[in-house]
mmCIF file of C-alpha atoms in Angstrom:
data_model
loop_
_atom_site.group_PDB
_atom_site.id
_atom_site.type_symbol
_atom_site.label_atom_id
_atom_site.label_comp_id
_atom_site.label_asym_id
_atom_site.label_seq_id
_atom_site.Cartn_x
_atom_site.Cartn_y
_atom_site.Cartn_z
ATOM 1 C CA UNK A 90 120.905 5.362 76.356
ATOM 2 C CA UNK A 91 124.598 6.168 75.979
ATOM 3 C CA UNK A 92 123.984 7.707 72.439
ATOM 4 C CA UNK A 93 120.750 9.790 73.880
ATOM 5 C CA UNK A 94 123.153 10.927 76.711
ATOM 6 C CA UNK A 95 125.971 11.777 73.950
ATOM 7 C CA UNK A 96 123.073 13.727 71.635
ATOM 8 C CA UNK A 97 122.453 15.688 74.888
ATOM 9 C CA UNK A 98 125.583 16.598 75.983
ATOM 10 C CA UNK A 99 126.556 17.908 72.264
ATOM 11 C CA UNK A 100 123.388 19.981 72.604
ATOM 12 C CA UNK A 101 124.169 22.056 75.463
ATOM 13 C CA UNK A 102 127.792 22.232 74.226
ATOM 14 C CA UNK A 103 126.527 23.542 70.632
ATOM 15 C CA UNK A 104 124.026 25.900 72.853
ATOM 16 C CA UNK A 105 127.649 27.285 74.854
ATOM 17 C CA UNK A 106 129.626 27.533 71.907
ATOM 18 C CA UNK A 107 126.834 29.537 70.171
ATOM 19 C CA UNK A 108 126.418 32.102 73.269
ATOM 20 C CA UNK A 109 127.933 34.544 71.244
ATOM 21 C CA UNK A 110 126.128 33.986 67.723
ATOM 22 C CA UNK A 111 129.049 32.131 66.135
ATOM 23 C CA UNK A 112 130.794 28.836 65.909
ATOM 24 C CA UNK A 113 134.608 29.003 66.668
ATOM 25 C CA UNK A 114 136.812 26.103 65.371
ATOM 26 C CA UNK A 115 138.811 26.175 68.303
ATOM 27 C CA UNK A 116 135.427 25.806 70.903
ATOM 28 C CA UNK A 117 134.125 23.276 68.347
ATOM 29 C CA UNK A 118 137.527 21.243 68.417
ATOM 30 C CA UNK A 119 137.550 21.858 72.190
ATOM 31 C CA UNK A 120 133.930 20.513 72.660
ATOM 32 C CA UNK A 121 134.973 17.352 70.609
ATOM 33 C CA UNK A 122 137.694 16.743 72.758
ATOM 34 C CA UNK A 123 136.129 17.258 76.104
ATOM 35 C CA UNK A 124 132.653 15.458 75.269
ATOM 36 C CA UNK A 125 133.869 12.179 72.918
ATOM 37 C CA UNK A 126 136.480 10.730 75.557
ATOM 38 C CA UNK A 127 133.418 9.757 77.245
ATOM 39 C CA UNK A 128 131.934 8.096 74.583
ATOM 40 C CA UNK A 129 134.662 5.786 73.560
ATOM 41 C CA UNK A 130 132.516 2.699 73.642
ATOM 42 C CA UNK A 131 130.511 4.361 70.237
ATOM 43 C CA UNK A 132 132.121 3.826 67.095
ATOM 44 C CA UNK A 133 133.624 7.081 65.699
ATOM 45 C CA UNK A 134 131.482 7.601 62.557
ATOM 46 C CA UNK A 135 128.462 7.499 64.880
ATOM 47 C CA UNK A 136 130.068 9.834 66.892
ATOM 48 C CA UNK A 137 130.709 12.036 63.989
ATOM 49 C CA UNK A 138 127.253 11.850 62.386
ATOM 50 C CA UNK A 139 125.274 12.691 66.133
ATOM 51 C CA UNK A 140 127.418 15.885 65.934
ATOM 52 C CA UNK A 141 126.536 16.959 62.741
ATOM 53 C CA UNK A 142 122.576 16.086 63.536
ATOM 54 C CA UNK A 143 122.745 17.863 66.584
ATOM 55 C CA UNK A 144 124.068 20.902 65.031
ATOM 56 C CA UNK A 145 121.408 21.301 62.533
ATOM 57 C CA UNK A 146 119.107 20.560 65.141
ATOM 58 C CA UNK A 147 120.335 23.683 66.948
ATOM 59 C CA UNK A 148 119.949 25.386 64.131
ATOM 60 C CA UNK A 149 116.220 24.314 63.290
ATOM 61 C CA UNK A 150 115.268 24.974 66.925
ATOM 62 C CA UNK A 151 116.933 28.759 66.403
ATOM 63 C CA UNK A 152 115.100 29.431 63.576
ATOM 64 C CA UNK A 153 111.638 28.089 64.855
ATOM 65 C CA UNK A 154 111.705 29.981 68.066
ATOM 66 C CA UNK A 155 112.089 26.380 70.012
ATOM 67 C CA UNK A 156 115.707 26.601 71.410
ATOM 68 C CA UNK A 157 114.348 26.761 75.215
ATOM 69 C CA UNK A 158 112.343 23.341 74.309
ATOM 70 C CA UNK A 159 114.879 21.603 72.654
ATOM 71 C CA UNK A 160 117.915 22.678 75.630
ATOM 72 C CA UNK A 161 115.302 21.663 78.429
ATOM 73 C CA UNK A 162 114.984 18.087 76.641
ATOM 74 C CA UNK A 163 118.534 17.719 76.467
ATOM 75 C CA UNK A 164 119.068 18.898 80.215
ATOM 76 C CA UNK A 165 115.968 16.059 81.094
ATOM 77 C CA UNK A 166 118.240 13.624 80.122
ATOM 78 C CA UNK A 167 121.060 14.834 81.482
ATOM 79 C CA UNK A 168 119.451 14.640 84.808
ATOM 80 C CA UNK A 169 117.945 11.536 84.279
ATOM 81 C CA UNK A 170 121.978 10.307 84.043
ATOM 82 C CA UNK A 171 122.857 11.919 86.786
ATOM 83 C CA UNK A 172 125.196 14.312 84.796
ATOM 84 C CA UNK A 173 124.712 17.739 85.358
ATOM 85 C CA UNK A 174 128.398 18.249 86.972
ATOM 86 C CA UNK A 175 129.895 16.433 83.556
ATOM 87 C CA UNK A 176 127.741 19.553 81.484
ATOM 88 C CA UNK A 177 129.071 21.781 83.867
ATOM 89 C CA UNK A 178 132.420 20.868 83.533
ATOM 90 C CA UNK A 179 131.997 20.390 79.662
ATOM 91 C CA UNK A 180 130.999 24.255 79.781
ATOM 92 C CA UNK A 181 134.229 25.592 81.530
ATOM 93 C CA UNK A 182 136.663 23.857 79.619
ATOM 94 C CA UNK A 183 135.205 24.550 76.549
ATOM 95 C CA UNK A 184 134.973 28.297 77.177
ATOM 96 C CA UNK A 185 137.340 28.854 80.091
ATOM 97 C CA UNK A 186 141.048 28.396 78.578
ATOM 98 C CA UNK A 187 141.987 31.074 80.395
ATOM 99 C CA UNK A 188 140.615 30.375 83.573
ATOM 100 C CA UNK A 189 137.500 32.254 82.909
ATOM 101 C CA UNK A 190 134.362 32.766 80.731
ATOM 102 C CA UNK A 191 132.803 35.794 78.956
ATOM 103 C CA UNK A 192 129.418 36.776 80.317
ATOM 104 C CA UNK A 193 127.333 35.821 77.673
ATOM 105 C CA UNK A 194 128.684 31.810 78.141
ATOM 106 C CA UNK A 195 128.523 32.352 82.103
ATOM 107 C CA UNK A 196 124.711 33.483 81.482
ATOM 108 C CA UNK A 197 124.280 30.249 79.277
ATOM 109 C CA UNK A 198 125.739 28.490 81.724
ATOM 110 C CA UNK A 199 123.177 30.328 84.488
ATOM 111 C CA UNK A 200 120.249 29.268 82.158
ATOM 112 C CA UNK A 201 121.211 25.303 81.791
ATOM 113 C CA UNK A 202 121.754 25.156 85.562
ATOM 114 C CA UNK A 203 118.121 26.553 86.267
ATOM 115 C CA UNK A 204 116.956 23.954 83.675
ATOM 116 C CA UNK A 205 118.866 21.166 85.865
ATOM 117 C CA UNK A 206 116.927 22.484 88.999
ATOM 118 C CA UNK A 207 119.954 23.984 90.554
ATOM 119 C CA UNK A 208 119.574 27.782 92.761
ATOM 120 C CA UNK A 209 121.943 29.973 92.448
ATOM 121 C CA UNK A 210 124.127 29.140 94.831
ATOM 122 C CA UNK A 211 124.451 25.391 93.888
ATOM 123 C CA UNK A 212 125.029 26.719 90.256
ATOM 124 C CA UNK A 213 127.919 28.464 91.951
ATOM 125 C CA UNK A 214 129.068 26.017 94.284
ATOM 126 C CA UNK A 215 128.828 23.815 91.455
ATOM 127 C CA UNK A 216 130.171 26.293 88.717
ATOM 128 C CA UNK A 217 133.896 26.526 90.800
ATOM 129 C CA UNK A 218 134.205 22.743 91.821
ATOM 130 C CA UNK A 219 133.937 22.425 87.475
ATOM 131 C CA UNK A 220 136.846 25.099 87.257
ATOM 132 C CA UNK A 221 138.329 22.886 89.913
ATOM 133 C CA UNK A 222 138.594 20.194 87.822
ATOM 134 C CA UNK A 223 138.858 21.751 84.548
ATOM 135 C CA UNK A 224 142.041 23.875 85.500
ATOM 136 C CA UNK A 225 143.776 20.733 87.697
ATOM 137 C CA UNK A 226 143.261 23.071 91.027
ATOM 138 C CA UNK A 227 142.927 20.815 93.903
ATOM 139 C CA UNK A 228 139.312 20.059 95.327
ATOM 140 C CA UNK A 229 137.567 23.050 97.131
ATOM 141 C CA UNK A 230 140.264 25.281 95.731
ATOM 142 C CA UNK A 231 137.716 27.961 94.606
ATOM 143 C CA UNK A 232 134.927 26.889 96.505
ATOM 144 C CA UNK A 233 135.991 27.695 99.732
ATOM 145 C CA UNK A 234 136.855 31.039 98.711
ATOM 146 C CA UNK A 235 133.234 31.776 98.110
ATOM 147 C CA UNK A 236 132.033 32.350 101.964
ATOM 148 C CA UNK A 237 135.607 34.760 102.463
ATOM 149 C CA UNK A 238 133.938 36.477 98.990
ATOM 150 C CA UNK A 239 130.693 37.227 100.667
ATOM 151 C CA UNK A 240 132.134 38.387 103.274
ATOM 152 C CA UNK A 241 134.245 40.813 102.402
ATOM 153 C CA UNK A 242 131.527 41.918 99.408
ATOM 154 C CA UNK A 243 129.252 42.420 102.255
ATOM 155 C CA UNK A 244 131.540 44.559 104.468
ATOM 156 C CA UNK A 245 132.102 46.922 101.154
ATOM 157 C CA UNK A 246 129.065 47.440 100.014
ATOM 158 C CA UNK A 247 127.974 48.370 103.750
ATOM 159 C CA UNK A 248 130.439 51.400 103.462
ATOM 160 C CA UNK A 249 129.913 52.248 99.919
ATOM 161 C CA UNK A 250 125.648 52.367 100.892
ATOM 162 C CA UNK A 251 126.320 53.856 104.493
ATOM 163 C CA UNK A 252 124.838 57.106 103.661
ATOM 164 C CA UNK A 253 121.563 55.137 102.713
ATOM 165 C CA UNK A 254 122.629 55.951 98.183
ATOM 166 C CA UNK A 255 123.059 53.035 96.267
ATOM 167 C CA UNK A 256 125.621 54.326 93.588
ATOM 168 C CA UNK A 257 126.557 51.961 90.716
ATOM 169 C CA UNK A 258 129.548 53.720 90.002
ATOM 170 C CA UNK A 259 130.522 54.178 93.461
ATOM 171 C CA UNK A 260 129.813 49.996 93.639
ATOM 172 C CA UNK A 261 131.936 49.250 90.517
ATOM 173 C CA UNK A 262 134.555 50.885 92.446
ATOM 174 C CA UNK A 263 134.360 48.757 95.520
ATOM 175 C CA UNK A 264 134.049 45.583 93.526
ATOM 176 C CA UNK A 265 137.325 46.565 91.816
ATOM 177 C CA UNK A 266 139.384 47.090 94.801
ATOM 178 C CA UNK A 267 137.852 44.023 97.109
ATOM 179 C CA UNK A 268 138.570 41.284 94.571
ATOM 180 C CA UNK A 269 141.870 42.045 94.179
ATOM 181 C CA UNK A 270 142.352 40.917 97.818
ATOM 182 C CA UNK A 271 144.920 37.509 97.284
ATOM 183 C CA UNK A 272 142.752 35.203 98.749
ATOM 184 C CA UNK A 273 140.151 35.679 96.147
ATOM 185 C CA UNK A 274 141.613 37.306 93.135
ATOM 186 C CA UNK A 275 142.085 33.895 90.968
ATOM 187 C CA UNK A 276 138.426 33.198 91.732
ATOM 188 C CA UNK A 277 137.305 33.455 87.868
ATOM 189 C CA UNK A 278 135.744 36.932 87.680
ATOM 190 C CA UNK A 279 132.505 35.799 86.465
ATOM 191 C CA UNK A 280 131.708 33.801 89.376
ATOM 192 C CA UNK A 281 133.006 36.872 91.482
ATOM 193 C CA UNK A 282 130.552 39.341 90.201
ATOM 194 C CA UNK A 283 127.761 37.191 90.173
ATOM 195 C CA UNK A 284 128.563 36.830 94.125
ATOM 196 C CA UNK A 285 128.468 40.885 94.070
ATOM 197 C CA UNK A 286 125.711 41.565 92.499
ATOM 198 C CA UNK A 287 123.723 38.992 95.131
ATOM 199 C CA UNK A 288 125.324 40.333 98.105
ATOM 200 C CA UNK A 289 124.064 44.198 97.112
ATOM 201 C CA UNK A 290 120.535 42.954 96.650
ATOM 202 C CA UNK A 291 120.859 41.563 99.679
ATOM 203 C CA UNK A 292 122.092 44.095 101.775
ATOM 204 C CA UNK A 293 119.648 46.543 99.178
ATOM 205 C CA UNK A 294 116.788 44.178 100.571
ATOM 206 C CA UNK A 295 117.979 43.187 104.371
ATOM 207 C CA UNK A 296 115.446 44.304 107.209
ATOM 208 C CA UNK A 297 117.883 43.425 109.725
ATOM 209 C CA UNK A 298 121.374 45.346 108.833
ATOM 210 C CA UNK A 299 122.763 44.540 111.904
ATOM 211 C CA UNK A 300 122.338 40.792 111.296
ATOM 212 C CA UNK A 301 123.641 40.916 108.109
ATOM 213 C CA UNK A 302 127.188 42.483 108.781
ATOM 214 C CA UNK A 303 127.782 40.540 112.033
ATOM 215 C CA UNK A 304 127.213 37.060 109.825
ATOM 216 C CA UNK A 305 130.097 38.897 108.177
ATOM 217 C CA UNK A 306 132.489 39.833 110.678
ATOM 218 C CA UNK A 307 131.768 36.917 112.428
ATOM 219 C CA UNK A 308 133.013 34.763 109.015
ATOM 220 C CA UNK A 309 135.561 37.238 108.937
ATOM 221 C CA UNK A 310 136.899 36.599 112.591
ATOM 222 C CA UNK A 311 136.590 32.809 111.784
ATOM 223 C CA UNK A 312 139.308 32.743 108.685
ATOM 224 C CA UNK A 313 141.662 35.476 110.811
ATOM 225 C CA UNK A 314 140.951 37.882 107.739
ATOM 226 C CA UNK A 315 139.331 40.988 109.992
ATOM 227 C CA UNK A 316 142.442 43.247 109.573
ATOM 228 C CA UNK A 317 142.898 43.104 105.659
ATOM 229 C CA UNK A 318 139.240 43.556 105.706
ATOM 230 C CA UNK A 319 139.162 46.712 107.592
ATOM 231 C CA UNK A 320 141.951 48.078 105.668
ATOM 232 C CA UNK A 321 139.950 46.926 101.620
ATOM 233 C CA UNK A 322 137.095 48.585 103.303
ATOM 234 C CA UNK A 323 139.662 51.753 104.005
ATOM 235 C CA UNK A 324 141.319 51.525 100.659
ATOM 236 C CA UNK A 325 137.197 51.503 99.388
ATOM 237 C CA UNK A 326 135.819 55.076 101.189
ATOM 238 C CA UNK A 327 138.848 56.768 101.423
ATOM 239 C CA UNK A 328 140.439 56.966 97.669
ATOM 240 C CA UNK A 329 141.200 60.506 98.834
ATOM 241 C CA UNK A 330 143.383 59.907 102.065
ATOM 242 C CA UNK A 331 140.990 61.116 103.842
ATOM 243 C CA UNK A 332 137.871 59.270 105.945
ATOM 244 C CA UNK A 333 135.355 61.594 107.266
ATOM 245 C CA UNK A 334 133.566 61.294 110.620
ATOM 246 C CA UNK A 335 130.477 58.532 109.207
ATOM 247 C CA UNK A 336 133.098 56.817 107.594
ATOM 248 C CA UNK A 337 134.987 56.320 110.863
ATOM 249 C CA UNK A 338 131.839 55.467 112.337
ATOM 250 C CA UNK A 339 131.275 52.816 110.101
ATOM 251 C CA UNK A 340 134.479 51.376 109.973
ATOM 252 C CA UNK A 341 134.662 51.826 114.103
ATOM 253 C CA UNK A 342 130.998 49.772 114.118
ATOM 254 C CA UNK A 343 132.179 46.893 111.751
ATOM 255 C CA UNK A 344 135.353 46.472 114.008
ATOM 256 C CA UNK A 345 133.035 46.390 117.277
ATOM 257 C CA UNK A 346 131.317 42.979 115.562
ATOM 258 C CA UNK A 347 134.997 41.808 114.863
ATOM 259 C CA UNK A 348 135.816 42.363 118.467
ATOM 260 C CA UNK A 349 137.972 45.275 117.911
ATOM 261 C CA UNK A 350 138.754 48.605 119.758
ATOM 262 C CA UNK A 351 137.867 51.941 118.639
ATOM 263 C CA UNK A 352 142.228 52.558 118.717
ATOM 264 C CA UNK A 353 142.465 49.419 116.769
ATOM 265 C CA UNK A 354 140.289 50.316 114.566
ATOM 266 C CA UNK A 355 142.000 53.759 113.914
ATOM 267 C CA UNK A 356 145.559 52.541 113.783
ATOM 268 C CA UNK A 357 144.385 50.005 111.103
ATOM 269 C CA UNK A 358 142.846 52.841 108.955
ATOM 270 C CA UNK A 359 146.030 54.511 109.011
ATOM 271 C CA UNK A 360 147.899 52.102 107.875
ATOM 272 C CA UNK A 361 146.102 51.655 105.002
ATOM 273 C CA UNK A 362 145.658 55.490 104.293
ATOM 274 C CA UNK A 363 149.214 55.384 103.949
ATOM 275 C CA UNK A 364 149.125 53.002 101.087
ATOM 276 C CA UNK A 365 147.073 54.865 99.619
ATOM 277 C CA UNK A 366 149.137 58.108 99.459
ATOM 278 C CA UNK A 367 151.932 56.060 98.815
ATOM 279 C CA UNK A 368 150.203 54.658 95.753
ATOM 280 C CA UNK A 369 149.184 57.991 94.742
ATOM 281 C CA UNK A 370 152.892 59.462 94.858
ATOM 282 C CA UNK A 371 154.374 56.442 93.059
ATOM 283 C CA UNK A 372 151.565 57.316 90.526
ATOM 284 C CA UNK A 373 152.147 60.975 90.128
ATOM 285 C CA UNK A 374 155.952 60.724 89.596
ATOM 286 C CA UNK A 375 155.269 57.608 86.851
ATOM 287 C CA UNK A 376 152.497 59.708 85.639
ATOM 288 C CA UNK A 377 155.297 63.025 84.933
ATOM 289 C CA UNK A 378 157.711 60.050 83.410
ATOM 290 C CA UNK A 379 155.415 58.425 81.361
ATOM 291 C CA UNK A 380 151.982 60.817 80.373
ATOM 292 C CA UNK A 381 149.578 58.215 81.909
ATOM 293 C CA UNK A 382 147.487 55.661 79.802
ATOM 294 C CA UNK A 383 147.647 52.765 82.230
ATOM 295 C CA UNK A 384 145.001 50.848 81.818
ATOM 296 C CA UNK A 385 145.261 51.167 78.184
ATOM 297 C CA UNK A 386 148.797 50.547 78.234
ATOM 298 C CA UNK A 387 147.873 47.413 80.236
ATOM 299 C CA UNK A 388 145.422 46.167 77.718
ATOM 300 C CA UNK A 389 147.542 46.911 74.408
ATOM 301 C CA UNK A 390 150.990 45.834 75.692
ATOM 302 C CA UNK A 391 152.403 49.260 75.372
ATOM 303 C CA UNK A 392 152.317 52.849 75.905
ATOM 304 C CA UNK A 393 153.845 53.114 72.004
ATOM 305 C CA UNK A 394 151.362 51.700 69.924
ATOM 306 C CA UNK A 395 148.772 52.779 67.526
ATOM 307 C CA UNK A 396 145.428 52.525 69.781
ATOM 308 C CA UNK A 397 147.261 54.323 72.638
ATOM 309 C CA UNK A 398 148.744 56.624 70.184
ATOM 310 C CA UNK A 399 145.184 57.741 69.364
ATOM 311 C CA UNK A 400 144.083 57.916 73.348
ATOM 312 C CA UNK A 401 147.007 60.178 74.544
ATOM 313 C CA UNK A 402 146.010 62.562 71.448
ATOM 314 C CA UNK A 403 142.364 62.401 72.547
ATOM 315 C CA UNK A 404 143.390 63.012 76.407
ATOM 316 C CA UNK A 405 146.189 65.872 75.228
ATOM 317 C CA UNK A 406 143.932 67.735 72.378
ATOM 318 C CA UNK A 407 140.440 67.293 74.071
ATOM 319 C CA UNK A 408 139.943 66.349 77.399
ATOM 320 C CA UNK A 409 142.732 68.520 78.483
ATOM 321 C CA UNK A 410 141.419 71.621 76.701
ATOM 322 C CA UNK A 411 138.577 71.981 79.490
ATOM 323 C CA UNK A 412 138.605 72.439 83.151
ATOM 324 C CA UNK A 413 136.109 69.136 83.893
ATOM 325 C CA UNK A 414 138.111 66.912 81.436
ATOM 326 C CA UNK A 415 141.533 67.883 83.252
ATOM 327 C CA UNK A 416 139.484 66.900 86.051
ATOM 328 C CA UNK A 417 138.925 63.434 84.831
ATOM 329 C CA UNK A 418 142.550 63.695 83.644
ATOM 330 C CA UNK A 419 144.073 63.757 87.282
ATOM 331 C CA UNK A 420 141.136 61.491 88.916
ATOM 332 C CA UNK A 421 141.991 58.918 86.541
ATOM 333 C CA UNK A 422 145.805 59.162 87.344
ATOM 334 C CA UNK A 423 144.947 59.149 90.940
ATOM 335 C CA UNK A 424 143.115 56.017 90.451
ATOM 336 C CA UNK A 425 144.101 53.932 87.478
ATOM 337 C CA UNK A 426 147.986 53.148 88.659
ATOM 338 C CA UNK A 427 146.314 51.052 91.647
ATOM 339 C CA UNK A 428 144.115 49.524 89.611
ATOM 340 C CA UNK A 429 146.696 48.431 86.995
ATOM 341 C CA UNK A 430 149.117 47.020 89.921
ATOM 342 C CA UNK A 431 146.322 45.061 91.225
ATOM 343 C CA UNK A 432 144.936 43.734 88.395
ATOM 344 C CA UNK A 433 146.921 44.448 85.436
ATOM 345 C CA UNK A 434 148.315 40.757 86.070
ATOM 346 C CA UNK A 435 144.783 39.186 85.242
ATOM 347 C CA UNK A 436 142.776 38.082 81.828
ATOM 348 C CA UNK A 437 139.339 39.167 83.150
ATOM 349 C CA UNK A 438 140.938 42.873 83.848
ATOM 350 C CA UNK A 439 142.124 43.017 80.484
ATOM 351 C CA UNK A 440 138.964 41.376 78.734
ATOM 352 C CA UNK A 441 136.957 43.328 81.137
ATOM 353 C CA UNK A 442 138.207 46.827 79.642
ATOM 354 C CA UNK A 443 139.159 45.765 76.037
ATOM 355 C CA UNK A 444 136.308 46.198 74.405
ATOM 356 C CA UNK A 445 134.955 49.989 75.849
ATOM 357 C CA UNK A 446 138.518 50.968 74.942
ATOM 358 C CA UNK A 447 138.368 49.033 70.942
ATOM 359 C CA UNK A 448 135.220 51.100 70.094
ATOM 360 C CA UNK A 449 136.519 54.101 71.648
ATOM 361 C CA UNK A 450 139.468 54.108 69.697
ATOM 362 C CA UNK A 451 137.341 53.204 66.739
ATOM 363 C CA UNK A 452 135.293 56.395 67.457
ATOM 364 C CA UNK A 453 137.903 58.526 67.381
ATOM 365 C CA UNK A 454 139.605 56.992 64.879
ATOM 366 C CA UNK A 455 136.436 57.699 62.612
ATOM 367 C CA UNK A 456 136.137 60.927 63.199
ATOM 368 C CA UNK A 457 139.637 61.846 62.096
ATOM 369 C CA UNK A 458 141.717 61.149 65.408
ATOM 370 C CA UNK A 459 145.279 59.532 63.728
ATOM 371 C CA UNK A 460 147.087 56.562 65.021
ATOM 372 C CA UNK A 461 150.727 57.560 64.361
ATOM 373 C CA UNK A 462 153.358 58.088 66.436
ATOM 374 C CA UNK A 463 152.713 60.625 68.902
ATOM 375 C CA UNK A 464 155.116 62.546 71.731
ATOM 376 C CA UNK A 465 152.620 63.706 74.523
ATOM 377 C CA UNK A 466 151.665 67.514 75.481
ATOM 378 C CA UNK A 467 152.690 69.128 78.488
ATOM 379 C CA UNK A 468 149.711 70.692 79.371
ATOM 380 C CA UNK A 469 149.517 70.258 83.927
#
């Protein structure tokens, strides 16, 4: 049974390290190393030859169409041992070096925990404890961050959808700014935005709204969080510095099922309105030092190099030559400084925006847009 258990194991390994069409070395060597420590009572050549069956088994099952078959075997008899929180570990540290994992291995990872009969929640619950373990954080580290998540998700998306319009981009924003609260921001970010998306089709499909934001202030009141919640939700509707009157309505209403005063309420706002225009100064005098390019600054590792040289042409020599793209010009330096100081510190941030700003450059690079040296236009 040991070597049936091994052959499985390897299979939903091969399965993760082929979530993005290819075989690394490094995820291979990695899988190796996290699977065949547990195996040490099989000889190594038989060790050696299951791999290489089990790899062009993966590959026969790809070709004929069968791969859902031949993972749902594998998973059988993973369940069968009573091992489905080894695979899950097996998963993160082979594709979680960094402390997280792209979305195509997180959705891999989804899949094999609906094949072990787990919901979503236990593949989450289940999902962090395997971080846990695979990063040396101490037990419940991440997974009692998950309720505070919720939580605060569900007080943010409640402003962003007060005025009954479900906005993606208006949502994206939120996300960004709640989980960069420090209680939660070294959640990985794949298990944080799988906890989004749920809580916005569940507020999107709550009959009882009421209900569902006092079970969150009333978490919220539990953990002593309710003031740096009021303020994310602040720092969420008023970008601008301002609020209007439904947004103090709905920030006055959420405070009522923390237990707060009207006045509290208020003062709290302020307080965070004031970071905000504080941010925004700080980023319009950097902005007049520097020409901007944060977040691709933050990716590349410098506001001299030739990607960013090719975005501060684009943004001089084409955005700025219309009234809607100075427009963007300004929101974005409104914006992306706070972003950047939040999150500029973090892999997912970076992976997140890498690869929109890679075949961007690429575009423009193709159609003639040079990557030289460049000294920046004064066009405000």
């Amino acid at each position: 049974m040991n070597e049936e258990l091994l052959k499985a194991r390897i299979a939903i390994a091969i399965g993760n390290i082929m979530a993005d069409g290819q075989i690394e070395n490094n995820e291979l060597q990695a899988a190796h190393s996290t699977i065949d420590k547990d195996f040490a009572d099989i000889d190594e050549a038989t060790v050696s030859s299951i791999w290489a069956a089990e790899i062009d088994s993966f590959g026969n099952a790809l070709k004929n169409g069968s791969i859902d078959d031949y993972l749902s075997k594998a998973c059988e008899v993973i369940k069968a041992n009573d091992k489905a929180g080894s695979v899950m570990v097996d998963l993160v540290l082979i594709s979680a070096g960094d402390g997280d994992m792209a979305d195509d291995e997180f959705q891999y990872a989804y899949k094999i925990a609906e094949m072990l009969g787990y919901s979503e929640e236990e593949f989450l619950h289940i999902l962090l404890l395997a971080f846990e373990t695979a990063l040396g954080k101490d037990e419940n580290y991440y997974a009692c961050r998950q309720p505070l998540a919720r939580a605060l998700f569900a007080i943010a998306i409640g402003a962003v959808c007060a005025d009954g319009k479900v906005e993606d981009d208006e949502l994206q924003a939120a996300y960004l700014v709640v989980a960069a609260d420090a209680l939660i921001e070294d959640v990985p970010h794949v298990v944080l935005k799988q906890i989004w998306d749920t809580e916005v089709q569940k507020f999107i499909k709550t009959e009882d709204m009421e209900k569902y934001l006092k079970d969150a202030a009333d978490f919220l009141v539990k953990v002593d969080q309710t003031k740096e919640a009021l303020k994310k939700v602040t720092f969420v509707i008023a970008s601008d510095g301002e609020l209007a009157d439904e947004e103090v309505g709905y920030l006055c209403k959420v405070g009522e099922l923390m237990g707060k005063t009207d006045d509290e309420v208020v003062a709290i706002a302020k307080e965070a309105i004031q970071e905000i225009v504080g941010n925004k100064s700080s980023a319009s005098s950097s902005t007049k030092k520097s020409g901007g390019c944060y977040v691709a600054t933050c990716v590349y590792g410098s506001y001299d190099c030739p990607e960013v040289w090719t975005l501060r042409r684009f943004r001089d020599n084409t955005l700025a030559a219309t009234w809607y793209g100075r427009l963007f010009i300004k929101t974005y330096y409104a914006v992306s400084p706070t972003l950047v100081k939040w999150f500029g510190h973090t892999e997912w941030f970076k992976n997140m925006w890498k690869p929109t700003l890679e075949r961007m450059v690429k575009d423009l690079q193709s159609k003639g847009v040079e990557d030289t040296p460049y000294d920046d236009k004064m066009w405000r």
